[in-house]
Structures are given as C-alpha cells and as structure tokens.
mmCIF file of C-alpha atoms and ligand atoms in Angstrom:
data_model
loop_
_atom_site.group_PDB
_atom_site.id
_atom_site.type_symbol
_atom_site.label_atom_id
_atom_site.label_comp_id
_atom_site.label_asym_id
_atom_site.label_seq_id
_atom_site.Cartn_x
_atom_site.Cartn_y
_atom_site.Cartn_z
ATOM 1 C CA MET A 1 -13.502 8.677 -5.700
ATOM 2 C CA ILE A 2 -9.795 8.545 -5.440
ATOM 3 C CA LEU A 3 -8.181 8.162 -2.259
ATOM 4 C CA VAL A 4 -4.235 7.366 -1.236
ATOM 5 C CA LEU A 5 -3.493 5.266 2.059
ATOM 6 C CA LEU A 6 -0.490 6.792 3.522
ATOM 7 C CA GLY A 7 1.811 4.797 6.422
ATOM 8 C CA PRO A 8 4.989 2.860 7.134
ATOM 9 C CA PRO A 9 5.481 -0.795 5.683
ATOM 10 C CA GLY A 10 3.192 -3.086 7.767
ATOM 11 C CA ALA A 11 0.612 -0.053 8.794
ATOM 12 C CA GLY A 12 -1.985 -2.504 6.936
ATOM 13 C CA LYS A 13 -2.500 -0.507 3.890
ATOM 14 C CA GLY A 14 -2.864 -3.626 1.512
ATOM 15 C CA THR A 15 -5.353 -5.169 3.857
ATOM 16 C CA GLN A 16 -7.525 -1.851 4.307
ATOM 17 C CA ALA A 17 -6.971 -1.048 0.644
ATOM 18 C CA ASN A 18 -8.488 -4.964 -0.317
ATOM 19 C CA LEU A 19 -11.399 -4.065 2.144
ATOM 20 C CA LEU A 20 -12.169 -0.670 0.548
ATOM 21 C CA GLU A 21 -12.407 -2.181 -2.901
ATOM 22 C CA THR A 22 -15.465 -3.915 -1.264
ATOM 23 C CA ASP A 23 -16.802 -1.279 0.717
ATOM 24 C CA ARG A 24 -16.560 1.549 -1.711
ATOM 25 C CA SER A 25 -16.231 -0.256 -5.179
ATOM 26 C CA LEU A 26 -12.981 1.240 -5.855
ATOM 27 C CA VAL A 27 -10.098 -0.514 -7.679
ATOM 28 C CA LYS A 28 -6.612 -0.931 -5.451
ATOM 29 C CA LEU A 29 -3.556 0.230 -7.614
ATOM 30 C CA SER A 30 -0.516 -1.064 -5.653
ATOM 31 C CA THR A 31 3.121 -0.019 -7.108
ATOM 32 C CA GLY A 32 4.306 -2.753 -4.897
ATOM 33 C CA ASP A 33 2.212 -5.489 -6.508
ATOM 34 C CA MET A 34 2.848 -4.107 -9.970
ATOM 35 C CA LEU A 35 6.622 -3.859 -9.509
ATOM 36 C CA ARG A 36 6.597 -7.759 -7.586
ATOM 37 C CA ALA A 37 4.590 -8.551 -10.765
ATOM 38 C CA ALA A 38 7.176 -7.154 -13.498
ATOM 39 C CA VAL A 39 9.984 -9.100 -11.157
ATOM 40 C CA ALA A 40 7.964 -12.087 -11.432
ATOM 41 C CA ALA A 41 7.494 -11.532 -15.419
ATOM 42 C CA GLY A 42 11.138 -10.914 -15.664
ATOM 43 C CA THR A 43 10.342 -7.747 -17.714
ATOM 44 C CA GLU A 44 13.322 -4.888 -18.358
ATOM 45 C CA LEU A 45 11.525 -2.986 -15.548
ATOM 46 C CA GLY A 46 11.678 -5.860 -13.040
ATOM 47 C CA ARG A 47 15.187 -6.230 -13.513
ATOM 48 C CA LYS A 48 15.973 -2.776 -13.026
ATOM 49 C CA ALA A 49 13.452 -2.283 -9.979
ATOM 50 C CA GLY A 50 14.017 -6.163 -8.183
ATOM 51 C CA ASP A 51 17.655 -5.190 -6.766
ATOM 52 C CA ILE A 52 16.307 -1.986 -5.277
ATOM 53 C CA MET A 53 13.468 -3.950 -3.631
ATOM 54 C CA GLU A 54 15.702 -6.697 -2.416
ATOM 55 C CA ARG A 55 17.537 -4.013 -0.324
ATOM 56 C CA GLY A 56 14.397 -2.183 0.535
ATOM 57 C CA ALA A 57 15.348 1.155 -1.126
ATOM 58 C CA LEU A 58 12.509 3.077 -2.964
ATOM 59 C CA VAL A 59 12.511 2.326 -6.666
ATOM 60 C CA GLN A 60 13.453 5.247 -9.036
ATOM 61 C CA ASP A 61 10.359 8.200 -9.109
ATOM 62 C CA ASP A 62 10.044 7.869 -12.823
ATOM 63 C CA ILE A 63 9.510 4.213 -13.213
ATOM 64 C CA VAL A 64 6.459 3.931 -10.282
ATOM 65 C CA ILE A 65 5.065 7.493 -11.991
ATOM 66 C CA GLY A 66 5.127 5.423 -15.393
ATOM 67 C CA LEU A 67 3.088 2.983 -14.005
ATOM 68 C CA ILE A 68 0.546 4.795 -12.095
ATOM 69 C CA ALA A 69 0.186 6.888 -15.395
ATOM 70 C CA GLU A 70 -0.375 4.050 -17.693
ATOM 71 C CA ARG A 71 -2.938 2.219 -15.029
ATOM 72 C CA LEU A 72 -4.542 5.692 -14.697
ATOM 73 C CA ASP A 73 -5.223 5.756 -18.312
ATOM 74 C CA ARG A 74 -6.556 2.158 -18.603
ATOM 75 C CA GLY A 75 -9.473 3.250 -16.141
ATOM 76 C CA GLY A 76 -11.208 1.176 -13.582
ATOM 77 C CA GLU A 77 -14.289 -0.685 -13.433
ATOM 78 C CA GLY A 78 -15.422 0.672 -10.193
ATOM 79 C CA GLU A 79 -16.337 4.031 -8.592
ATOM 80 C CA GLY A 80 -12.380 5.361 -8.645
ATOM 81 C CA PHE A 81 -9.033 3.972 -7.419
ATOM 82 C CA ILE A 82 -7.440 3.661 -3.891
ATOM 83 C CA LEU A 83 -3.395 4.009 -3.921
ATOM 84 C CA ASP A 84 -1.308 1.801 -1.966
ATOM 85 C CA GLY A 85 2.111 2.283 -1.620
ATOM 86 C CA PHE A 86 1.810 5.762 -3.704
ATOM 87 C CA PRO A 87 3.012 8.261 -3.613
ATOM 88 C CA ARG A 88 6.069 7.794 -1.491
ATOM 89 C CA THR A 89 7.903 10.871 -2.225
ATOM 90 C CA ILE A 90 7.132 14.625 -2.410
ATOM 91 C CA ALA A 91 8.181 14.556 -6.270
ATOM 92 C CA GLN A 92 5.807 11.465 -6.782
ATOM 93 C CA ALA A 93 2.926 13.160 -4.676
ATOM 94 C CA GLU A 94 3.317 16.335 -7.113
ATOM 95 C CA ALA A 95 3.642 14.045 -10.263
ATOM 96 C CA LEU A 96 0.181 12.955 -9.038
ATOM 97 C CA ASP A 97 -1.670 15.770 -8.583
ATOM 98 C CA ARG A 98 -0.286 16.725 -12.546
ATOM 99 C CA LEU A 99 -1.643 13.487 -13.335
ATOM 100 C CA LEU A 100 -5.094 13.895 -12.064
ATOM 101 C CA ALA A 101 -5.389 17.309 -13.069
ATOM 102 C CA GLU A 102 -4.317 16.438 -16.593
ATOM 103 C CA ARG A 103 -7.284 13.972 -16.300
ATOM 104 C CA GLY A 104 -9.681 16.352 -14.643
ATOM 105 C CA GLU A 105 -9.669 14.342 -11.813
ATOM 106 C CA THR A 106 -8.435 15.329 -8.098
ATOM 107 C CA LEU A 107 -7.628 13.455 -5.189
ATOM 108 C CA ASN A 108 -10.394 13.235 -2.535
ATOM 109 C CA ALA A 109 -8.531 12.492 0.834
ATOM 110 C CA VAL A 110 -5.323 10.745 1.891
ATOM 111 C CA VAL A 111 -5.556 8.191 5.189
ATOM 112 C CA GLU A 112 -2.497 7.991 6.952
ATOM 113 C CA MET A 113 -2.621 4.938 9.167
ATOM 114 C CA GLN A 114 -0.698 5.818 12.056
ATOM 115 C CA VAL A 115 1.434 2.550 13.761
ATOM 116 C CA ASP A 116 4.392 2.305 16.303
ATOM 117 C CA ASP A 117 7.383 1.494 14.719
ATOM 118 C CA ASP A 118 8.059 -1.497 16.936
ATOM 119 C CA ALA A 119 4.962 -3.223 16.199
ATOM 120 C CA LEU A 120 5.794 -2.894 12.363
ATOM 121 C CA VAL A 121 8.733 -5.312 12.183
ATOM 122 C CA LYS A 122 6.606 -7.806 14.103
ATOM 123 C CA ARG A 123 3.473 -7.408 11.899
ATOM 124 C CA ILE A 124 5.371 -7.843 8.809
ATOM 125 C CA ILE A 125 7.383 -10.687 9.629
ATOM 126 C CA GLY A 126 4.465 -12.749 9.913
ATOM 127 C CA ARG A 127 2.813 -12.011 7.151
ATOM 128 C CA PHE A 128 1.754 -14.258 4.326
ATOM 129 C CA THR A 129 -0.521 -13.935 1.420
ATOM 130 C CA CYS A 130 -2.840 -16.547 -0.997
ATOM 131 C CA ALA A 131 -0.816 -17.059 -4.036
ATOM 132 C CA ASN A 132 -4.188 -17.023 -5.639
ATOM 133 C CA CYS A 133 -6.474 -14.101 -4.909
ATOM 134 C CA GLY A 134 -3.537 -12.235 -2.796
ATOM 135 C CA GLU A 135 -5.698 -12.336 0.673
ATOM 136 C CA GLY A 136 -3.792 -10.976 3.310
ATOM 137 C CA TYR A 137 -3.196 -13.248 6.662
ATOM 138 C CA HIS A 138 -0.758 -13.060 9.588
ATOM 139 C CA ASP A 139 0.831 -15.708 11.913
ATOM 140 C CA ASP A 140 -0.159 -14.386 15.020
ATOM 141 C CA PHE A 141 -3.291 -11.601 13.943
ATOM 142 C CA LYS A 142 -5.164 -13.607 11.316
ATOM 143 C CA THR A 143 -4.597 -16.984 10.079
ATOM 144 C CA PRO A 144 -7.036 -18.775 7.675
ATOM 145 C CA LYS A 145 -10.269 -20.309 9.425
ATOM 146 C CA VAL A 146 -9.440 -23.873 8.288
ATOM 147 C CA PRO A 147 -5.606 -24.089 8.352
ATOM 148 C CA GLY A 148 -3.881 -24.166 5.241
ATOM 149 C CA VAL A 149 -6.855 -23.265 3.032
ATOM 150 C CA CYS A 150 -7.625 -19.605 1.897
ATOM 151 C CA ASP A 151 -10.940 -17.865 3.264
ATOM 152 C CA ARG A 152 -11.692 -15.992 0.374
ATOM 153 C CA CYS A 153 -10.887 -18.751 -2.445
ATOM 154 C CA GLY A 154 -10.344 -21.843 -1.397
ATOM 155 C CA SER A 155 -6.470 -21.635 -2.653
ATOM 156 C CA LYS A 156 -3.842 -23.999 -0.396
ATOM 157 C CA GLU A 157 -1.056 -22.095 -1.863
ATOM 158 C CA PHE A 158 0.256 -18.781 0.186
ATOM 159 C CA VAL A 159 3.301 -16.970 -0.754
ATOM 160 C CA ARG A 160 5.405 -14.839 1.707
ATOM 161 C CA ARG A 161 7.471 -11.581 0.434
ATOM 162 C CA ARG A 162 10.972 -11.755 -0.104
ATOM 163 C CA ASP A 163 11.673 -8.399 1.509
ATOM 164 C CA ASP A 164 9.476 -9.410 4.417
ATOM 165 C CA ASN A 165 12.588 -9.949 6.456
ATOM 166 C CA GLU A 166 14.327 -8.215 9.398
ATOM 167 C CA GLU A 167 17.055 -6.457 8.068
ATOM 168 C CA VAL A 168 15.100 -5.503 4.777
ATOM 169 C CA VAL A 169 12.381 -4.168 7.257
ATOM 170 C CA ARG A 170 14.555 -1.967 8.659
ATOM 171 C CA SER A 171 15.871 -0.331 5.765
ATOM 172 C CA ARG A 172 12.089 -0.055 4.328
ATOM 173 C CA LEU A 173 11.594 1.866 7.415
ATOM 174 C CA GLU A 174 14.224 4.036 7.125
ATOM 175 C CA ALA A 175 13.222 4.798 3.606
ATOM 176 C CA TYR A 176 9.746 5.697 5.035
ATOM 177 C CA HIS A 177 10.553 8.258 7.431
ATOM 178 C CA ALA A 178 13.423 9.815 5.149
ATOM 179 C CA GLN A 179 11.389 9.842 1.722
ATOM 180 C CA THR A 180 7.628 9.434 2.463
ATOM 181 C CA LYS A 181 6.452 10.997 6.165
ATOM 182 C CA PRO A 182 7.240 14.450 4.234
ATOM 183 C CA LEU A 183 4.023 13.685 2.374
ATOM 184 C CA ILE A 184 2.000 14.228 5.911
ATOM 185 C CA ASN A 185 2.690 17.647 6.078
ATOM 186 C CA TYR A 186 2.224 18.011 1.918
ATOM 187 C CA TYR A 187 -1.517 16.599 2.214
ATOM 188 C CA ALA A 188 -2.105 18.279 5.747
ATOM 189 C CA LYS A 189 -1.583 21.551 4.181
ATOM 190 C CA GLN A 190 -3.767 20.602 0.972
ATOM 191 C CA GLY A 191 -6.626 20.266 3.716
ATOM 192 C CA LYS A 192 -6.657 16.245 2.621
ATOM 193 C CA LEU A 193 -5.282 14.290 5.486
ATOM 194 C CA LYS A 194 -7.193 12.365 7.572
ATOM 195 C CA SER A 195 -5.528 10.165 10.286
ATOM 196 C CA VAL A 196 -6.764 6.992 11.893
ATOM 197 C CA ASP A 197 -5.173 4.612 14.458
ATOM 198 C CA GLY A 198 -3.572 1.401 12.377
ATOM 199 C CA MET A 199 -2.856 -0.185 15.938
ATOM 200 C CA ALA A 200 -6.337 -0.964 16.716
ATOM 201 C CA GLU A 201 -8.106 -4.291 15.378
ATOM 202 C CA ILE A 202 -8.604 -4.615 11.371
ATOM 203 C CA GLY A 203 -12.460 -4.534 11.456
ATOM 204 C CA GLU A 204 -12.228 -0.721 13.760
ATOM 205 C CA VAL A 205 -9.680 0.230 11.637
ATOM 206 C CA ARG A 206 -12.109 -0.163 8.571
ATOM 207 C CA ARG A 207 -14.732 1.531 10.576
ATOM 208 C CA ALA A 208 -12.557 4.164 11.665
ATOM 209 C CA ILE A 209 -11.590 5.012 7.550
ATOM 210 C CA GLY A 210 -15.346 4.669 6.796
ATOM 211 C CA ARG A 211 -15.937 7.206 9.146
ATOM 212 C CA ALA A 212 -13.203 9.473 8.380
ATOM 213 C CA LEU A 213 -14.370 8.992 4.947
ATOM 214 C CA ASP A 214 -17.543 10.089 5.431
ATOM 215 C CA GLY A 215 -16.797 13.269 7.440
ATOM 216 C CA SER A 216 -17.910 12.084 10.677
ATOM 217 C CA ALA A 217 -14.775 11.412 12.541
HETATM 218 P P1 AMP B 301 5.339 -2.459 -0.804
HETATM 219 O O1 AMP B 301 4.637 -3.354 -1.572
HETATM 220 O O2 AMP B 301 4.315 -0.891 -1.116
HETATM 221 O O3 AMP B 301 5.622 -2.464 -0.032
HETATM 222 O O4 AMP B 301 6.629 -1.848 -2.027
HETATM 223 C C1 AMP B 301 7.577 -2.672 -1.941
HETATM 224 C C2 AMP B 301 8.824 -2.260 -2.439
HETATM 225 O O5 AMP B 301 8.428 -2.041 -3.877
HETATM 226 C C3 AMP B 301 9.518 -0.868 -1.628
HETATM 227 O O6 AMP B 301 10.168 -1.476 -0.686
HETATM 228 C C4 AMP B 301 9.726 -0.070 -2.770
HETATM 229 O O7 AMP B 301 11.227 -0.988 -3.290
HETATM 230 C C5 AMP B 301 9.105 -0.566 -4.486
HETATM 231 N N1 AMP B 301 8.077 0.560 -4.291
HETATM 232 C C6 AMP B 301 6.796 0.322 -3.980
HETATM 233 N N2 AMP B 301 6.012 1.512 -4.549
HETATM 234 C C7 AMP B 301 7.018 2.033 -4.868
HETATM 235 C C8 AMP B 301 7.113 3.808 -4.803
HETATM 236 N N3 AMP B 301 5.759 4.678 -4.850
HETATM 237 N N4 AMP B 301 8.294 4.475 -4.896
HETATM 238 C C9 AMP B 301 9.455 3.736 -5.095
HETATM 239 N N5 AMP B 301 9.413 2.369 -4.627
HETATM 240 C C10 AMP B 301 8.259 1.774 -4.638
#
C-alpha cells in the first residue's frame, strides 16, 4: 500500500505517519527528515537545501523528486510506504505518479488532514522530538510521561526544529496555501482523496484515518 498524508505544517502528518508504521506495517518516507539529515551531514544537497528550509520556502522539485526516486528504488521492509510531506507541488505529484507507474505500483490513497490555520502556529511552536527515536511531543498536548525521558526509547535528549518559530511558520503556511493546496483537487479528481478532521485528539485522528483507509468512512 502506498499512501500520501497531505496537510499544512503542524497538521500532525509526522505523528500519524509514525502510528501508521505500526498499524499497517508501512515505512514512513519524509522528505523533510531526509533534507534535515542532509543538512546535518553537511552534504552538497544539504547546503543547497538548508537556506531554503530556514526561510520556510519549498526546496526545488528535482531535488525532492530525486530523493524519493532513490528511496523507492531501495524498497521497504514493510507492506509499502507512507509519504509524509511529499508531494508538495503539482509537479511533484505528477512525478510521483510517473515514478510509481514505472515501478508497476500505484498510489492507493491520499489522506488530507484538515486543520484551522490559527491552531497550526500554536501546535508547531510547542513541538519537540526525541533526538534518538524521533517520537514526537508537544509542550501542551503531549509531554513525556516521565518528564525529560522519552516514552518510547528512554532517551533523555530532545530536539526542536530550527524552522519551528513563528516567522518561518508563517512562510511555511504561505507556501502550503500557494503551492500544496492545489493537490487536494488533483487527488480528488483521481478519486483518491480522503479527508479527516485533524483538529481532533491524536487517538481519534488515528481511528478516523483507519476508517477512511478501510472504506468505512
Ligand atoms: P517538513 O518536515 O515536511 O515540514 O519539511 C521541512 C522543510 O523541508 C519544508 O519547509 C521545505 O523547505 C522542505 N521540504 C520538505 N519536503 C519538501 C517537498 N516535498 N518539496 C519541497 N520542499 C520540501
């Protein structure tokens, strides 16, 4: 199964992608995570992408399409992939259709997570992740059960993203509205779009996605 999670920054795509890995034995592919790894490793690609990411703009299509193509070629250990943060433009969506067709695959569903813009800034600014396993947390909505210790792996190191500050978040939201939102119509026309209320609590969104994928919503 190949799924796309679509929604603005802060909609909860990463959180739900992590849960889908467990629920459906899928492997998460996040272009944001891949780009951040390239920046941290100081590769040429990381140097090209780093400034753009710090401004909250979108990295060039050919760069992210290349990352996804390479990753699809390596295959997965699970039952398929969840794409988190890709595609983000019509050109990327068209490239994805092509890449999958070349590999004899097809996109099964696109889950759109609907969230109010006003809530997004608050959601993004409070978030942090475990530096070791990537489990996501939030200052207000989801703190570790034992303060300072990751629930999943026990690590005591946490990180916050450099682009999770108010000014950059506003640019990321603008990029979403201008460049990514047209994908909703693109996938609706293909009959693949399923929309869920991303404002609900994490467990409820997880169940709504499950129902949408099983065709019972
Ligand atoms: P994310 O972790 O998905 O919020 O992505 C963080 C940043 O990486 C974005 O603000 C963009 O600068 C860049 N990025 C991630 N995925 C893409 C993509 N599919 N197309 C263009 N830029 C991307």
